[in-house]
């Protein structure tokens, strides 16, 4: 189990065929995994972001995303105390845009790479870097998609 906080970096969000630049975002993430073999876990995750559009008709409007879904993560020990955990997440995302009444929904497809340090007590501080994308989604009015937007977060986990 782990929780992290960080930053989702600026990037474009495509609404219909128009690219709209989104500002830096706060990112909060959590995950709960269970190892099915020593090098592979299956689990679930939740993530939320907050940001603001920089240009277009939505300039200055804030938006929030909330998503949850499933995750597959591998684990490779580099040393006895350091490990790398690459992962793939597939989930459901809901976006709330200020002054838009019909909240867009979409599919989240994310890649993640955790660098972990393992304490004997079971505590695991980690750095998580990766990307979040939305290959398809929208509402009744627009298609809303975006390619990989990168993030960096720092967190702590614990094994049970």
XYZ file of N, CA, C and O in Angstrom:
640
model
N 0.853 -1.162 0.000
C 0.000 0.000 0.000
C 0.903 1.231 0.000
O 1.935 1.233 0.651
N 0.515 2.264 -0.754
C 1.321 3.469 -0.784
C 0.520 4.704 -1.162
O -0.534 4.603 -1.804
N 1.022 5.851 -0.736
C 0.421 7.148 -1.058
C 1.526 8.102 -1.474
O 2.612 8.085 -0.899
N 1.247 8.936 -2.488
C 2.253 9.897 -2.937
C 1.595 11.207 -3.340
O 0.399 11.261 -3.636
N 2.403 12.244 -3.350
C 1.962 13.559 -3.804
C 3.039 14.145 -4.692
O 4.235 13.898 -4.481
N 2.628 14.887 -5.701
C 3.612 15.453 -6.605
C 2.996 16.415 -7.590
O 2.017 17.093 -7.288
N 3.551 16.390 -8.781
C 3.188 17.359 -9.802
C 2.965 16.672 -11.143
O 3.766 15.846 -11.576
N 1.858 17.024 -11.772
C 1.538 16.584 -13.131
C 1.941 17.738 -14.026
O 1.422 18.847 -13.886
N 2.882 17.528 -14.910
C 3.490 18.611 -15.677
C 2.571 19.163 -16.768
O 1.630 18.492 -17.187
N 2.833 20.394 -17.254
C 1.985 21.011 -18.275
C 1.948 20.173 -19.554
O 2.878 19.434 -19.852
N 0.864 20.328 -20.264
C 0.713 19.618 -21.525
C -0.604 19.979 -22.171
O -1.403 20.730 -21.614
N -0.817 19.437 -23.342
C -2.039 19.731 -24.082
C -3.134 18.729 -23.757
O -2.878 17.539 -23.576
N -4.352 19.243 -23.698
C -5.555 18.429 -23.619
C -6.329 18.740 -24.889
O -6.560 19.902 -25.214
N -6.701 17.716 -25.630
C -7.386 17.915 -26.901
C -8.896 17.834 -26.678
O -9.412 16.804 -26.250
N -9.585 18.949 -26.929
C -11.036 18.987 -26.855
C -11.517 19.137 -28.288
O -11.254 20.144 -28.935
N -12.226 18.113 -28.761
C -12.527 17.921 -30.177
C -11.201 17.952 -30.926
O -10.343 17.146 -30.635
N -10.974 18.865 -31.839
C -9.697 18.885 -32.558
C -8.823 20.058 -32.164
O -7.866 20.374 -32.852
N -9.134 20.715 -31.049
C -8.361 21.873 -30.612
C -7.491 21.500 -29.413
O -7.980 20.980 -28.408
N -6.177 21.759 -29.525
C -5.264 21.525 -28.413
C -5.335 22.695 -27.450
O -5.173 23.845 -27.849
N -5.556 22.391 -26.170
C -5.619 23.412 -25.138
C -4.537 23.128 -24.124
O -4.445 22.020 -23.610
N -3.725 24.140 -23.840
C -2.624 23.962 -22.914
C -3.132 23.996 -21.476
O -3.870 24.901 -21.083
N -2.768 22.995 -20.708
C -3.149 22.906 -19.302
C -1.928 23.193 -18.438
O -0.820 22.754 -18.731
N -2.145 23.950 -17.387
C -1.082 24.379 -16.482
C -0.642 23.234 -15.572
O -1.272 22.188 -15.504
N 0.469 23.501 -14.835
C 0.978 22.535 -13.860
C -0.125 22.139 -12.903
O -0.958 22.955 -12.535
N -0.097 20.913 -12.493
C -1.139 20.390 -11.635
C -0.579 19.764 -10.385
O 0.496 19.184 -10.396
N -1.373 19.821 -9.334
C -1.109 19.050 -8.127
C -1.616 17.637 -8.398
O -2.658 17.451 -9.016
N -0.878 16.656 -7.949
C -1.236 15.251 -8.171
C -1.155 14.493 -6.851
O -0.146 14.583 -6.145
N -2.201 13.757 -6.527
C -2.213 12.856 -5.375
C -2.551 11.464 -5.883
O -3.468 11.306 -6.691
N -1.791 10.467 -5.415
C -1.993 9.089 -5.886
C -1.956 8.126 -4.704
O -1.255 8.361 -3.730
N -2.689 7.035 -4.835
C -2.654 5.967 -3.849
C -2.783 4.632 -4.555
O -3.391 4.546 -5.623
N -2.203 3.597 -3.979
C -2.327 2.264 -4.573
C -2.339 1.184 -3.494
O -1.825 1.380 -2.397
N -2.961 0.092 -3.824
C -3.009 -1.081 -2.970
C -2.738 -2.277 -3.875
O -3.479 -2.516 -4.832
N -1.656 -2.999 -3.600
C -1.220 -4.101 -4.453
C -1.095 -5.391 -3.653
O -0.852 -5.367 -2.446
N -1.189 -6.491 -4.369
C -0.953 -7.808 -3.787
C -0.052 -8.580 -4.746
O -0.346 -8.670 -5.940
N 1.047 -9.100 -4.217
C 1.976 -9.854 -5.060
C 1.421 -11.245 -5.316
O 1.092 -11.976 -4.388
N 1.312 -11.595 -6.600
C 0.851 -12.938 -6.959
C 2.038 -13.882 -7.158
O 1.894 -15.080 -7.019
N 3.194 -13.317 -7.493
C 4.491 -13.992 -7.477
C 5.472 -12.933 -6.978
O 5.152 -11.739 -6.986
N 6.673 -13.305 -6.531
C 7.575 -12.301 -5.951
C 7.890 -11.098 -6.847
O 8.173 -10.014 -6.354
N 7.814 -11.246 -8.165
C 8.156 -10.130 -9.056
C 6.956 -9.465 -9.716
O 7.137 -8.583 -10.552
N 5.723 -9.841 -9.382
C 4.561 -9.265 -10.055
C 3.406 -9.053 -9.081
O 3.021 -9.987 -8.368
N 2.856 -7.833 -9.096
C 1.696 -7.539 -8.259
C 0.518 -7.121 -9.121
O 0.672 -6.606 -10.228
N -0.661 -7.357 -8.581
C -1.916 -6.931 -9.179
C -2.575 -6.056 -8.123
O -2.519 -6.364 -6.931
N -3.186 -4.971 -8.569
C -3.784 -4.102 -7.568
C -4.716 -3.079 -8.156
O -5.161 -3.188 -9.297
N -4.980 -2.080 -7.339
C -5.838 -0.979 -7.761
C -5.171 0.331 -7.378
O -4.279 0.364 -6.529
N -5.619 1.398 -8.013
C -5.055 2.710 -7.745
C -6.163 3.752 -7.782
O -7.247 3.531 -8.324
N -5.862 4.899 -7.216
C -6.729 6.070 -7.300
C -5.801 7.270 -7.474
O -4.692 7.298 -6.933
N -6.228 8.231 -8.285
C -5.419 9.436 -8.520
C -6.346 10.629 -8.695
O -7.448 10.501 -9.220
N -5.882 11.784 -8.251
C -6.636 13.017 -8.452
C -5.675 14.141 -8.787
O -4.544 14.170 -8.291
N -6.102 15.028 -9.670
C -5.283 16.169 -10.079
C -6.138 17.430 -10.057
O -7.363 17.370 -10.067
N -5.466 18.557 -10.038
C -6.137 19.859 -10.131
C -5.262 20.757 -10.982
O -4.051 20.771 -10.845
N -5.880 21.516 -11.880
C -5.117 22.408 -12.743
C -5.979 23.501 -13.326
O -7.115 23.720 -12.913
N -5.412 24.193 -14.303
C -6.085 25.328 -14.930
C -5.696 25.390 -16.399
O -4.561 25.105 -16.758
N -6.656 25.765 -17.246
C -6.360 25.949 -18.664
C -5.646 27.282 -18.861
O -6.006 28.285 -18.257
N -4.637 27.308 -19.734
C -3.864 28.527 -20.003
C -4.400 29.333 -21.164
O -4.145 30.514 -21.271
N -5.064 28.693 -22.114
C -5.509 29.411 -23.310
C -6.859 28.869 -23.770
O -7.451 28.041 -23.110
N -7.350 29.361 -24.865
C -8.607 28.956 -25.501
C -9.807 29.537 -24.776
O -9.676 30.364 -23.890
N -10.981 29.036 -25.148
C -12.218 29.535 -24.555
C -12.315 29.212 -23.066
O -13.093 29.817 -22.344
N -11.534 28.258 -22.576
C -11.558 27.883 -21.158
C -10.473 28.573 -20.339
O -10.265 28.226 -19.184
N -9.746 29.541 -20.907
C -8.622 30.182 -20.226
C -9.034 30.643 -18.829
O -10.041 31.319 -18.646
N -8.242 30.247 -17.850
C -8.487 30.618 -16.469
C -9.436 29.682 -15.741
O -9.550 29.750 -14.521
N -10.126 28.798 -16.458
C -11.022 27.846 -15.800
C -10.213 26.716 -15.185
O -9.281 26.204 -15.793
N -10.587 26.319 -13.995
C -9.904 25.200 -13.359
C -10.594 23.894 -13.730
O -11.736 23.886 -14.170
N -9.854 22.811 -13.564
C -10.414 21.482 -13.783
C -9.816 20.518 -12.772
O -8.724 20.729 -12.253
N -10.565 19.485 -12.473
C -10.126 18.422 -11.577
C -10.340 17.097 -12.292
O -11.316 16.944 -13.029
N -9.442 16.160 -12.068
C -9.666 14.807 -12.551
C -9.603 13.865 -11.356
O -8.832 14.083 -10.421
N -10.422 12.854 -11.391
C -10.405 11.791 -10.401
C -10.498 10.489 -11.172
O -11.319 10.376 -12.081
N -9.651 9.549 -10.824
C -9.686 8.273 -11.528
C -9.366 7.131 -10.597
O -8.736 7.319 -9.557
N -9.836 5.953 -10.973
C -9.517 4.738 -10.249
C -9.489 3.596 -11.254
O -10.093 3.688 -12.324
N -8.750 2.564 -10.903
C -8.668 1.444 -11.823
C -7.743 0.353 -11.321
O -7.359 0.320 -10.155
N -7.374 -0.523 -12.251
C -6.516 -1.652 -11.942
C -5.078 -1.401 -12.372
O -4.816 -0.569 -13.238
N -4.169 -2.132 -11.749
C -2.743 -1.948 -12.041
C -2.013 -3.284 -12.035
O -2.340 -4.178 -11.261
N -1.018 -3.389 -12.907
C -0.049 -4.486 -12.919
C 1.320 -3.857 -12.723
O 1.666 -2.909 -13.430
N 2.071 -4.366 -11.752
C 3.400 -3.821 -11.495
C 4.400 -4.963 -11.316
O 4.136 -5.924 -10.598
N 5.531 -4.806 -11.955
C 6.638 -5.753 -11.766
C 7.539 -5.199 -10.664
O 7.478 -4.014 -10.334
N 8.378 -6.044 -10.087
C 9.344 -5.573 -9.083
C 10.678 -6.253 -9.334
O 10.756 -7.476 -9.416
N 11.707 -5.413 -9.470
C 13.068 -5.894 -9.691
C 13.970 -5.317 -8.608
O 14.103 -4.102 -8.496
N 14.601 -6.183 -7.823
C 15.535 -5.702 -6.806
C 16.885 -5.442 -7.455
O 17.480 -6.327 -8.059
N 17.363 -4.203 -7.327
C 18.672 -3.809 -7.835
C 19.724 -4.192 -6.798
O 20.802 -4.687 -7.140
N 19.421 -3.930 -5.528
C 20.234 -4.383 -4.395
C 19.246 -4.985 -3.396
O 18.048 -5.062 -3.661
N 19.745 -5.347 -2.235
C 18.871 -5.925 -1.220
C 17.829 -4.922 -0.713
O 16.749 -5.306 -0.270
N 18.130 -3.630 -0.790
C 17.221 -2.611 -0.245
C 16.596 -1.701 -1.305
O 15.654 -0.981 -0.990
N 17.104 -1.693 -2.520
C 16.544 -0.848 -3.588
C 15.831 -1.712 -4.628
O 16.345 -2.750 -5.036
N 14.677 -1.240 -5.058
C 13.962 -1.950 -6.122
C 13.362 -0.962 -7.110
O 13.151 0.215 -6.796
N 13.096 -1.458 -8.303
C 12.397 -0.708 -9.351
C 11.061 -1.404 -9.586
O 11.000 -2.635 -9.626
N 10.001 -0.592 -9.750
C 8.670 -1.159 -9.995
C 8.018 -0.482 -11.200
O 7.292 0.493 -11.058
N 8.246 -0.994 -12.396
C 7.518 -0.470 -13.553
C 6.089 -1.010 -13.526
O 5.851 -2.142 -13.088
N 5.149 -0.183 -13.990
C 3.766 -0.622 -13.956
C 2.916 -0.032 -15.067
O 3.298 0.941 -15.725
N 1.761 -0.631 -15.244
C 0.774 -0.175 -16.212
C -0.564 -0.103 -15.499
O -0.948 -1.037 -14.778
N -1.272 1.019 -15.681
C -2.567 1.225 -15.044
C -3.623 1.484 -16.112
O -3.371 2.162 -17.091
N -4.815 0.936 -15.876
C -5.928 1.099 -16.794
C -7.152 1.426 -15.949
O -7.527 0.636 -15.082
N -7.741 2.626 -16.161
C -8.823 3.010 -15.276
C -9.887 3.895 -15.891
O -9.861 4.237 -17.073
N -10.819 4.287 -15.053
C -11.944 5.159 -15.388
C -11.639 6.551 -14.838
O -11.264 6.680 -13.671
N -11.773 7.569 -15.660
C -11.444 8.948 -15.257
C -12.663 9.848 -15.436
O -13.341 9.798 -16.455
N -12.888 10.700 -14.447
C -13.939 11.723 -14.525
C -13.273 13.072 -14.355
O -12.473 13.273 -13.449
N -13.602 13.988 -15.244
C -13.028 15.338 -15.220
C -14.141 16.334 -14.944
O -15.212 16.252 -15.531
N -13.880 17.246 -14.045
C -14.818 18.324 -13.750
C -14.179 19.614 -14.225
O -13.081 19.959 -13.780
N -14.838 20.301 -15.150
C -14.330 21.574 -15.677
C -15.257 22.680 -15.194
O -16.478 22.587 -15.342
N -14.656 23.708 -14.613
C -15.423 24.853 -14.131
C -16.294 25.406 -15.260
O -15.839 25.538 -16.392
N -17.535 25.680 -14.963
C -18.520 26.251 -15.889
C -18.983 25.272 -16.976
O -19.552 25.675 -17.980
N -18.733 23.965 -16.796
C -19.248 22.946 -17.711
C -20.102 22.004 -16.873
O -19.619 21.422 -15.902
N -21.368 21.847 -17.233
C -22.286 21.068 -16.400
C -22.216 19.564 -16.662
O -22.484 18.769 -15.772
N -21.887 19.137 -17.868
C -21.832 17.717 -18.220
C -20.392 17.215 -18.080
O -19.563 17.395 -18.973
N -20.064 16.607 -16.928
C -18.686 16.181 -16.647
C -18.210 15.140 -17.654
O -18.848 14.098 -17.822
N -17.085 15.413 -18.304
C -16.507 14.419 -19.223
C -15.978 13.202 -18.453
O -15.523 13.312 -17.327
N -16.038 12.062 -19.113
C -15.501 10.819 -18.573
C -14.587 10.203 -19.620
O -14.731 10.492 -20.796
N -13.674 9.360 -19.168
C -12.770 8.753 -20.135
C -12.025 7.573 -19.563
O -12.184 7.209 -18.395
N -11.193 7.001 -20.397
C -10.346 5.873 -20.019
C -8.944 6.395 -19.748
O -8.365 7.093 -20.576
N -8.423 6.074 -18.577
C -7.059 6.437 -18.230
C -6.126 5.292 -18.548
O -6.385 4.150 -18.166
N -5.062 5.586 -19.260
C -4.017 4.611 -19.553
C -2.709 5.239 -19.103
O -2.278 6.245 -19.669
N -2.111 4.684 -18.048
C -0.965 5.308 -17.394
C 0.205 4.343 -17.303
O 0.013 3.138 -17.159
N 1.397 4.904 -17.352
C 2.618 4.139 -17.116
C 3.312 4.709 -15.899
O 3.298 5.927 -15.685
N 3.918 3.864 -15.089
C 4.545 4.309 -13.855
C 5.871 3.587 -13.624
O 6.043 2.446 -14.070
N 6.796 4.265 -12.954
C 8.068 3.650 -12.563
C 8.412 4.158 -11.166
O 8.660 5.344 -10.974
N 8.384 3.245 -10.201
C 8.734 3.593 -8.830
C 10.172 3.159 -8.551
O 10.572 2.071 -8.945
N 10.901 4.019 -7.843
C 12.222 3.673 -7.315
C 12.035 3.632 -5.805
O 11.694 4.639 -5.186
N 12.220 2.449 -5.213
C 11.891 2.232 -3.813
C 13.119 1.906 -2.963
O 14.060 1.277 -3.446
N 13.041 2.304 -1.694
C 14.017 1.887 -0.698
C 13.264 1.102 0.368
O 12.243 1.575 0.885
N 13.733 -0.082 0.705
C 13.035 -0.961 1.642
C 13.707 -0.941 3.010
O 14.850 -1.377 3.140
N 12.997 -0.443 4.031
C 13.471 -0.488 5.417
C 13.085 -1.828 6.027
O 12.044 -2.407 5.671
N 13.870 -2.333 6.963
C 13.530 -3.607 7.618
C 12.154 -3.566 8.309
O 11.496 -4.589 8.448
N 11.713 -2.398 8.732
C 10.420 -2.263 9.422
C 9.231 -2.470 8.484
O 8.097 -2.581 8.939
N 9.471 -2.474 7.160
C 8.385 -2.605 6.188
C 8.020 -1.290 5.519
O 7.246 -1.267 4.573
N 8.560 -0.185 6.034
C 8.308 1.124 5.409
C 9.096 1.218 4.100
O 10.230 0.746 4.018
N 8.460 1.813 3.085
C 9.085 1.913 1.763
C 8.889 3.320 1.204
O 7.868 3.610 0.575
N 9.847 4.230 1.416
C 9.761 5.521 0.720
C 10.088 5.310 -0.755
O 10.890 4.434 -1.098
N 9.440 6.101 -1.628
C 9.674 5.920 -3.054
C 9.476 7.206 -3.829
O 8.823 8.139 -3.378
N 10.085 7.218 -5.005
C 9.880 8.269 -5.996
C 9.151 7.600 -7.154
O 9.545 6.518 -7.599
N 8.079 8.226 -7.599
C 7.256 7.671 -8.672
C 7.278 8.651 -9.841
O 6.953 9.825 -9.667
N 7.684 8.173 -11.003
C 7.647 8.999 -12.206
C 6.917 8.217 -13.276
O 6.990 6.993 -13.316
N 6.174 8.931 -14.110
C 5.422 8.236 -15.128
C 4.620 9.190 -15.985
O 4.920 10.379 -16.053
N 3.595 8.645 -16.610
C 2.729 9.477 -17.449
C 1.286 9.065 -17.246
O 0.985 7.941 -16.832
N 0.396 10.004 -17.552
C -1.042 9.759 -17.550
C -1.560 10.175 -18.921
O -1.178 11.225 -19.434
N -2.413 9.348 -19.513
C -2.992 9.675 -20.815
C -4.471 9.302 -20.822
O -4.934 8.550 -19.962
N -5.180 9.858 -21.782
C -6.592 9.522 -21.978
C -6.811 9.301 -23.467
O -7.043 10.245 -24.205
N -6.728 8.051 -23.924
C -6.851 7.775 -25.360
C -8.252 8.031 -25.913
O -8.391 8.325 -27.088
N -9.284 7.908 -25.084
C -10.624 8.283 -25.531
C -11.489 8.648 -24.334
O -11.269 8.197 -23.218
N -12.449 9.523 -24.613
C -13.369 9.982 -23.577
C -14.055 11.257 -24.017
O -13.852 11.746 -25.129
N -14.863 11.811 -23.144
C -15.568 13.051 -23.428
C -16.933 13.076 -22.771
O -17.208 12.352 -21.824
N -17.801 13.922 -23.314
C -19.184 14.004 -22.865
C -20.068 14.104 -24.104
O -19.612 13.855 -25.217
N -21.312 14.518 -23.940
C -22.226 14.604 -25.098
C -21.813 15.676 -26.091
O -22.172 15.637 -27.253
N -21.049 16.654 -25.611
C -20.682 17.793 -26.452
C -19.314 17.645 -27.119
O -19.134 18.063 -28.252
N -18.329 17.094 -26.421
C -16.954 17.068 -26.930
C -16.309 15.695 -26.757
O -16.628 14.958 -25.840
N -15.323 15.431 -27.624
C -14.371 14.353 -27.396
C -13.204 14.977 -26.659
O -12.705 16.031 -27.064
N -12.759 14.360 -25.583
C -11.637 14.898 -24.802
C -10.597 13.804 -24.654
O -10.871 12.746 -24.079
N -9.405 14.057 -25.194
C -8.307 13.090 -25.151
C -7.009 13.828 -24.863
O -6.921 15.038 -25.012
N -5.996 13.089 -24.465
C -4.646 13.633 -24.401
C -3.645 12.501 -24.421
O -3.920 11.393 -23.993
N -2.513 12.843 -24.986
C -1.405 11.892 -25.029
C -0.695 11.892 -23.690
O -1.131 12.535 -22.740
N 0.408 11.213 -23.586
C 1.112 11.138 -22.307
C 1.500 12.514 -21.760
O 2.102 13.311 -22.453
N 1.078 12.773 -20.528
C 1.516 13.943 -19.756
C 2.265 13.387 -18.555
O 1.740 12.575 -17.809
N 3.485 13.829 -18.377
C 4.361 13.238 -17.377
C 4.100 13.800 -15.981
O 3.608 14.908 -15.820
N 4.458 13.001 -14.985
C 4.326 13.416 -13.595
C 5.521 12.925 -12.787
O 6.263 12.029 -13.206
N 5.688 13.534 -11.616
C 6.717 13.143 -10.657
C 6.111 13.290 -9.274
O 5.542 14.341 -8.951
N 6.197 12.236 -8.467
C 5.665 12.309 -7.112
C 6.592 11.572 -6.148
O 7.414 10.751 -6.556
N 6.422 11.882 -4.878
C 7.203 11.272 -3.813
C 6.201 10.685 -2.820
O 5.193 11.328 -2.499
N 6.476 9.478 -2.355
C 5.510 8.849 -1.454
C 6.133 7.883 -0.483
O 7.356 7.704 -0.433
N 5.257 7.285 0.283
C 5.678 6.268 1.230
C 4.671 5.121 1.172
O 3.474 5.330 1.035
N 5.223 3.923 1.237
C 4.408 2.733 1.231
C 4.749 1.865 2.414
O 5.671 2.157 3.187
N 4.008 0.790 2.563
C 4.275 -0.153 3.644
C 3.855 -1.541 3.198
O 2.854 -1.682 2.504
N 4.627 -2.551 3.587
C 4.263 -3.929 3.298
C 3.606 -4.535 4.526
O 3.908 -4.148 5.660
N 2.715 -5.468 4.294
C 2.030 -6.148 5.390
C 2.238 -7.637 5.297
O 2.415 -8.195 4.271
